[in-house]
Short mmCIF file of C-alpha atoms in Angstrom, two decimals:
data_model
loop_
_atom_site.label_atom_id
_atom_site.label_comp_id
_atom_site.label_asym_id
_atom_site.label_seq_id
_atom_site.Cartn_x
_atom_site.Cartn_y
_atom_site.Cartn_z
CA UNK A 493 -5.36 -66.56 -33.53
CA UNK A 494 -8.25 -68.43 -35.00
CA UNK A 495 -11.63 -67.25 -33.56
CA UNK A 496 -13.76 -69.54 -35.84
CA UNK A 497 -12.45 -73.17 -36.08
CA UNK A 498 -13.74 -75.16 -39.18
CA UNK A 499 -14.00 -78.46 -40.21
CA UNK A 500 -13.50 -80.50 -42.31
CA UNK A 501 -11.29 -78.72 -45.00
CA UNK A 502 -12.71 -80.97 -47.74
CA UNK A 503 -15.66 -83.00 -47.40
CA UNK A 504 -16.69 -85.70 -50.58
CA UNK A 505 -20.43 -86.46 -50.39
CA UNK A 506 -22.92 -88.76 -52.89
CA UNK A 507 -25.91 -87.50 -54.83
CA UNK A 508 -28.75 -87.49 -52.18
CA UNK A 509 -26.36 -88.12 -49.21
CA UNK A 510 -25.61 -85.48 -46.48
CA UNK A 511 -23.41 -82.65 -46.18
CA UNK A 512 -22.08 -81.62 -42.63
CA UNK A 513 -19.97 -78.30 -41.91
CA UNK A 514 -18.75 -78.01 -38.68
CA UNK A 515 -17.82 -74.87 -36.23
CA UNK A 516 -16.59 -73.64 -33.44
CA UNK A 517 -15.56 -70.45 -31.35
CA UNK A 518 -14.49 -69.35 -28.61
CA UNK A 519 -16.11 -65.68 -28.07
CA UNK A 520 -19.31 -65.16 -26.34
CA UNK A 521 -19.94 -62.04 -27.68
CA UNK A 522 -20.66 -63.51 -30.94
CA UNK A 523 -24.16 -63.48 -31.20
CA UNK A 524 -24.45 -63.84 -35.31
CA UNK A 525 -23.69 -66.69 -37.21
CA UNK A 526 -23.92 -67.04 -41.24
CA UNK A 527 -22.94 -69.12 -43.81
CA UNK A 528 -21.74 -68.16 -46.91
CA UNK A 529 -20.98 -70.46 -50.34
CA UNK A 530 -18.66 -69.71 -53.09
CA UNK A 531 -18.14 -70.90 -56.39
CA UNK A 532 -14.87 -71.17 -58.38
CA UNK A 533 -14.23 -67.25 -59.82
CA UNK A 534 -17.12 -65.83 -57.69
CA UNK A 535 -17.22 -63.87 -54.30
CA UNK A 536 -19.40 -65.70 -51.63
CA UNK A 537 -22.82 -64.89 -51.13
CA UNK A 538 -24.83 -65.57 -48.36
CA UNK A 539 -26.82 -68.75 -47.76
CA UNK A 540 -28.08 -68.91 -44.33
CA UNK A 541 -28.28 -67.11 -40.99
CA UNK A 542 -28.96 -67.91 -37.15
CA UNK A 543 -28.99 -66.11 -34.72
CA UNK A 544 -28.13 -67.59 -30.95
CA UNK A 545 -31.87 -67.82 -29.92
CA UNK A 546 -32.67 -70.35 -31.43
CA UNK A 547 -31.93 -73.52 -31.87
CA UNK A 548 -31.96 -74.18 -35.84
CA UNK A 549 -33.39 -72.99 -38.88
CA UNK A 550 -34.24 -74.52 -41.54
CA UNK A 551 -33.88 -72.76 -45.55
CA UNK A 552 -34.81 -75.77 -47.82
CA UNK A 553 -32.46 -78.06 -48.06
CA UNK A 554 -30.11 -76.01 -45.77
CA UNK A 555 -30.27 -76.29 -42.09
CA UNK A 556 -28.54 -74.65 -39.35
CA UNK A 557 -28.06 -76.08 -35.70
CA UNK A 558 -26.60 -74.31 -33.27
CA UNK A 559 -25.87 -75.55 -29.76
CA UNK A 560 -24.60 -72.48 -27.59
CA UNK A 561 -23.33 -74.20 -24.52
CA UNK A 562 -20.71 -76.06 -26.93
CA UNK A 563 -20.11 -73.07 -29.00
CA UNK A 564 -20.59 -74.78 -31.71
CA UNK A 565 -23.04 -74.52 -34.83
CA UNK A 566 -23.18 -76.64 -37.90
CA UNK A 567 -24.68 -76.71 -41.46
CA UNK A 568 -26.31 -79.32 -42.68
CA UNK A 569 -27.19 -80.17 -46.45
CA UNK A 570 -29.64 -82.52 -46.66
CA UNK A 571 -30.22 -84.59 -50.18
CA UNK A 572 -27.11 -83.10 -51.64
CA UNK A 573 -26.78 -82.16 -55.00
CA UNK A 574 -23.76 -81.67 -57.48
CA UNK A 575 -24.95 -78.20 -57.94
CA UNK A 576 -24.02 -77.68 -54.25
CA UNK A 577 -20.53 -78.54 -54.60
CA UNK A 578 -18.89 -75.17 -54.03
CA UNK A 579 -16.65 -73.76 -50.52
CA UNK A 580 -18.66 -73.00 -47.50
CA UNK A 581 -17.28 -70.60 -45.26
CA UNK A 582 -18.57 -70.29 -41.79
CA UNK A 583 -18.91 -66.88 -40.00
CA UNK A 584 -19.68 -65.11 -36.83
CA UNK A 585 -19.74 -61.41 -36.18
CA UNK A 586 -20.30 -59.40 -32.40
CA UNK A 587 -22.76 -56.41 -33.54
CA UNK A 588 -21.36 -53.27 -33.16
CA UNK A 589 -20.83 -50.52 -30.44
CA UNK A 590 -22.29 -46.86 -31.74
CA UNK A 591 -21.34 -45.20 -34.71
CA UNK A 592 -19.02 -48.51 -35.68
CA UNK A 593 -19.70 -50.66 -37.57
CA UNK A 594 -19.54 -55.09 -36.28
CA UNK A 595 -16.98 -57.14 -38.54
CA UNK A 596 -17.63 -60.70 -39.72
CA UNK A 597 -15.06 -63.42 -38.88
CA UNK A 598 -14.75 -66.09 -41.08
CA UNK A 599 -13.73 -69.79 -40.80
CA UNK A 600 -11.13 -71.25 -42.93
CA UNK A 601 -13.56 -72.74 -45.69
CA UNK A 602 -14.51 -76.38 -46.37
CA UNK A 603 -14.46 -77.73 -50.10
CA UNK A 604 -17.49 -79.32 -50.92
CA UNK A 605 -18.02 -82.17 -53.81
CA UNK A 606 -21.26 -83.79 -54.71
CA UNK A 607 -20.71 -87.04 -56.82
CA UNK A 608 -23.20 -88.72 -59.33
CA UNK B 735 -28.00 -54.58 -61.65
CA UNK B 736 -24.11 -54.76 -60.94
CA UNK B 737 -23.97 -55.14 -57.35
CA UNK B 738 -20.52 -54.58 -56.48
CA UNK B 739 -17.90 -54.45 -58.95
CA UNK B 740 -13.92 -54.44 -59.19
CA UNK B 741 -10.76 -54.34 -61.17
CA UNK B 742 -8.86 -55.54 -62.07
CA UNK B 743 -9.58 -59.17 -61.98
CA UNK B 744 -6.03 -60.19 -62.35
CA UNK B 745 -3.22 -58.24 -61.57
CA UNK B 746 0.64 -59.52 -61.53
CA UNK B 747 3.04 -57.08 -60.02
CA UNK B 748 7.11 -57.09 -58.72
CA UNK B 749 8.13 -56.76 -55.53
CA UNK B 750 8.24 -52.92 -54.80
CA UNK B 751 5.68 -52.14 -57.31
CA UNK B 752 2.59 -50.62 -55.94
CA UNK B 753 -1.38 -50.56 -57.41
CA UNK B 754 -4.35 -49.90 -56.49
CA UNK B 755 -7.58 -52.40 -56.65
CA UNK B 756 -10.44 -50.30 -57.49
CA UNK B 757 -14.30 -51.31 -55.90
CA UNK B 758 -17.60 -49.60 -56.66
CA UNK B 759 -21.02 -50.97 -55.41
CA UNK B 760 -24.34 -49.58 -56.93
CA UNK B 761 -26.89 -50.94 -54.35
CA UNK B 762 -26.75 -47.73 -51.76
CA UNK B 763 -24.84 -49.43 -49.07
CA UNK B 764 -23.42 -47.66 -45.80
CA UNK B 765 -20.32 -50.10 -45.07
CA UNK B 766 -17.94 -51.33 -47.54
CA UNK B 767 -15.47 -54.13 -46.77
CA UNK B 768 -11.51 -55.29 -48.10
CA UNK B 769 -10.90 -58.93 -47.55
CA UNK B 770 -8.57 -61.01 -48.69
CA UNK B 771 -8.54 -64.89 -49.42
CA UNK B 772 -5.32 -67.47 -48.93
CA UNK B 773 -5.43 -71.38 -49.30
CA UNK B 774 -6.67 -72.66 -45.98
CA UNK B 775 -7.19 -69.54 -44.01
CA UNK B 776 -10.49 -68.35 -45.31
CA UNK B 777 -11.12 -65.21 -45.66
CA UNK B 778 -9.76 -62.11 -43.39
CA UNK B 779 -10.68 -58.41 -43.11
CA UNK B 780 -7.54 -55.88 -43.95
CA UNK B 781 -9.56 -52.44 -43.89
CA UNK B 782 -13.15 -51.72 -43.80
CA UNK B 783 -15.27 -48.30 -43.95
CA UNK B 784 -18.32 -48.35 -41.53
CA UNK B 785 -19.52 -45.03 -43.73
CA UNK B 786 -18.94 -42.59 -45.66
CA UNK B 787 -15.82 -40.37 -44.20
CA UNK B 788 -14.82 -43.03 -41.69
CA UNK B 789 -11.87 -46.26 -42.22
CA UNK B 790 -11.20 -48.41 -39.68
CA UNK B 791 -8.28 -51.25 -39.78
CA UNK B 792 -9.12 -54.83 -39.54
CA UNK B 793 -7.22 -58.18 -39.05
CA UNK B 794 -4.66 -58.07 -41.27
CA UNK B 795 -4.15 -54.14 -42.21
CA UNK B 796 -0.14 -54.09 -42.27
CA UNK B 797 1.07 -52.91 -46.29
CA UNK B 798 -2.24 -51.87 -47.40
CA UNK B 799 -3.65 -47.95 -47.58
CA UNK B 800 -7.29 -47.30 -48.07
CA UNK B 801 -9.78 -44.67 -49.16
CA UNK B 802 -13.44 -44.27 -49.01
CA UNK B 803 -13.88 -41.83 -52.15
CA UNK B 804 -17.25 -41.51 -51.61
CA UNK B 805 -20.04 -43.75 -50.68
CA UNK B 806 -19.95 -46.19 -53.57
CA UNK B 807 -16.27 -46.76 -53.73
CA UNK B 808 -13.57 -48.07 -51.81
CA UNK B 809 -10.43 -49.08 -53.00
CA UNK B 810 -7.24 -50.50 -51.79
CA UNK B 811 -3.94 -49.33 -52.17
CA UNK B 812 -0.37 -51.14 -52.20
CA UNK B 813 2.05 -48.65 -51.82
CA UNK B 814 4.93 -51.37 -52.07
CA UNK B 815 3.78 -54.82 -52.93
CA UNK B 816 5.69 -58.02 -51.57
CA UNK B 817 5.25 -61.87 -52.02
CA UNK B 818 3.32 -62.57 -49.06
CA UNK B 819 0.57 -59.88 -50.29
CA UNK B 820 0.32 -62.38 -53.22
CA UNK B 821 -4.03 -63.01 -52.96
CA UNK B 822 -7.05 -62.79 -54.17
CA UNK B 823 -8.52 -59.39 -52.77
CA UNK B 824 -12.71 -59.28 -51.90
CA UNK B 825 -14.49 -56.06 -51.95
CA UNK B 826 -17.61 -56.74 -49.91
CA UNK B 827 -20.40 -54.06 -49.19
CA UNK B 828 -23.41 -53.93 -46.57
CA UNK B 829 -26.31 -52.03 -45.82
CA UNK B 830 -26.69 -51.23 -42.43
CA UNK B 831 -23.84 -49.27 -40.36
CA UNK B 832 -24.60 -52.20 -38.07
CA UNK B 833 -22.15 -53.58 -40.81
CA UNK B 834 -21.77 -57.27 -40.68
CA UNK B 835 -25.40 -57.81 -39.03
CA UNK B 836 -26.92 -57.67 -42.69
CA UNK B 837 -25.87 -59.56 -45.61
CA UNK B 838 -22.30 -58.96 -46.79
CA UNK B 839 -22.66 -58.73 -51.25
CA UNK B 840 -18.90 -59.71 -52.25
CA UNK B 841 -17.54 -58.28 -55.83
CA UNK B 842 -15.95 -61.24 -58.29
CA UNK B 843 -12.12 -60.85 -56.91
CA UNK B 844 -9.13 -59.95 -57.73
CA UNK B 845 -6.40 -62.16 -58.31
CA UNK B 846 -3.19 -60.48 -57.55
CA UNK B 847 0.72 -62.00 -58.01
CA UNK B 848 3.84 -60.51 -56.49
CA UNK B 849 6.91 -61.85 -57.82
#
């Protein structure tokens, strides 16, 4: 059972254009949402958080929105670069009871590529 | 500064066989993390380790055997590989026991074949 839905799987995008990720769950106790990126041979790394009081945020060229009625929350990648072409993973964790520790569930990934 | 390191980084076993995938991480963490990666269903926890002393299973725990050794390293044991464990394996590593409420530092990968 799929907690995180993501979309698209692969996503082509032009130099300067803009990149759109796109998720959705179904648990309300999720109340933390990163993104991570990965490169080809390399474990992902973080990129951006939110966290469901707010709206968006905004890291650069990286933006967040998150619309909690929907359930939904989306990355944005605005002026896109070939440097960003990589696999974006959504996640979303609960946090933890006492003494345990909260566990991040991931999305299935979307394949980014930035053209010249 | 290493961060979190494992090995191997490829690994091709027969069915039966079993190995262990080794994970150290140098940066102090509490909670260390096993995940592993298939085409198209991103990435899903099999075991993780809150703190020192303590294991818990996640998603996908069925064939695997793990062992906190101490607080930098966690590995991940195969005790009799089959196809379907065929992956690449992520060690991951956090600071907080709050676990996945700070930043999650993922090793390189291992790439593992069971024929």
């Amino acid at each position: 059972q799929q907690q995180v839905k993501q979309s698209p799987q692969s996503l082509i995008v032009q130099k300067g254009g803009i990149s759109i990720i796109n998720c959705a769950y179904e648990n309300t106790a999720f109340d933390y949402f990163p993104w991570y990126q990965q490169f080809p041979g390399k474990g992902p790394a973080l990129l951006i958080a939110i966290r469901p009081d707010v709206s968006e945020k905004k890291e650069g060229r990286f933006t967040i929105s998150f619309n909690k009625s929907a359930k939904q929350f989306s990355l944005h990648i605005m002026d896109s670069q070939p440097g960003d072409s990589a696999t974006y993973f959504c996640a979303a964790s609960t946090k933890g009871g006492t003494g345990t520790a909260s566990k991040l569930t991931f999305g299935t990934g979307t394949r980014l590529q930035v053209t010249l | 500064n290493a961060g979190v390191t494992q090995t191997p980084k490829f690994q091709v076993l027969k069915t039966g066989q079993s190995m262990t995938l080794q994970c150290a991480q140098d940066m102090n963490h509490n909670s260390m993390y096993w995940y592993r990666q298939d085409p198209g269903m991103g990435l899903r926890l099999i075991y993780y380790s809150a703190s020192e002393g303590t294991t818990d299973k996640g998603e996908v725990p069925n064939g695997y055997n793990v062992s906190r050794l101490n607080k930098r390293e966690f590995s991940l044991r195969l005790e009799s590989a089959a196809p379907s464990q065929t992956s690449v394996y992520f060690c991951a590593s956090s600071e907080s026991k709050g676990g996945a409420r700070s930043p999650l530092h993922f090793g390189n990968g291992t790439r593992l074949t069971v024929t």
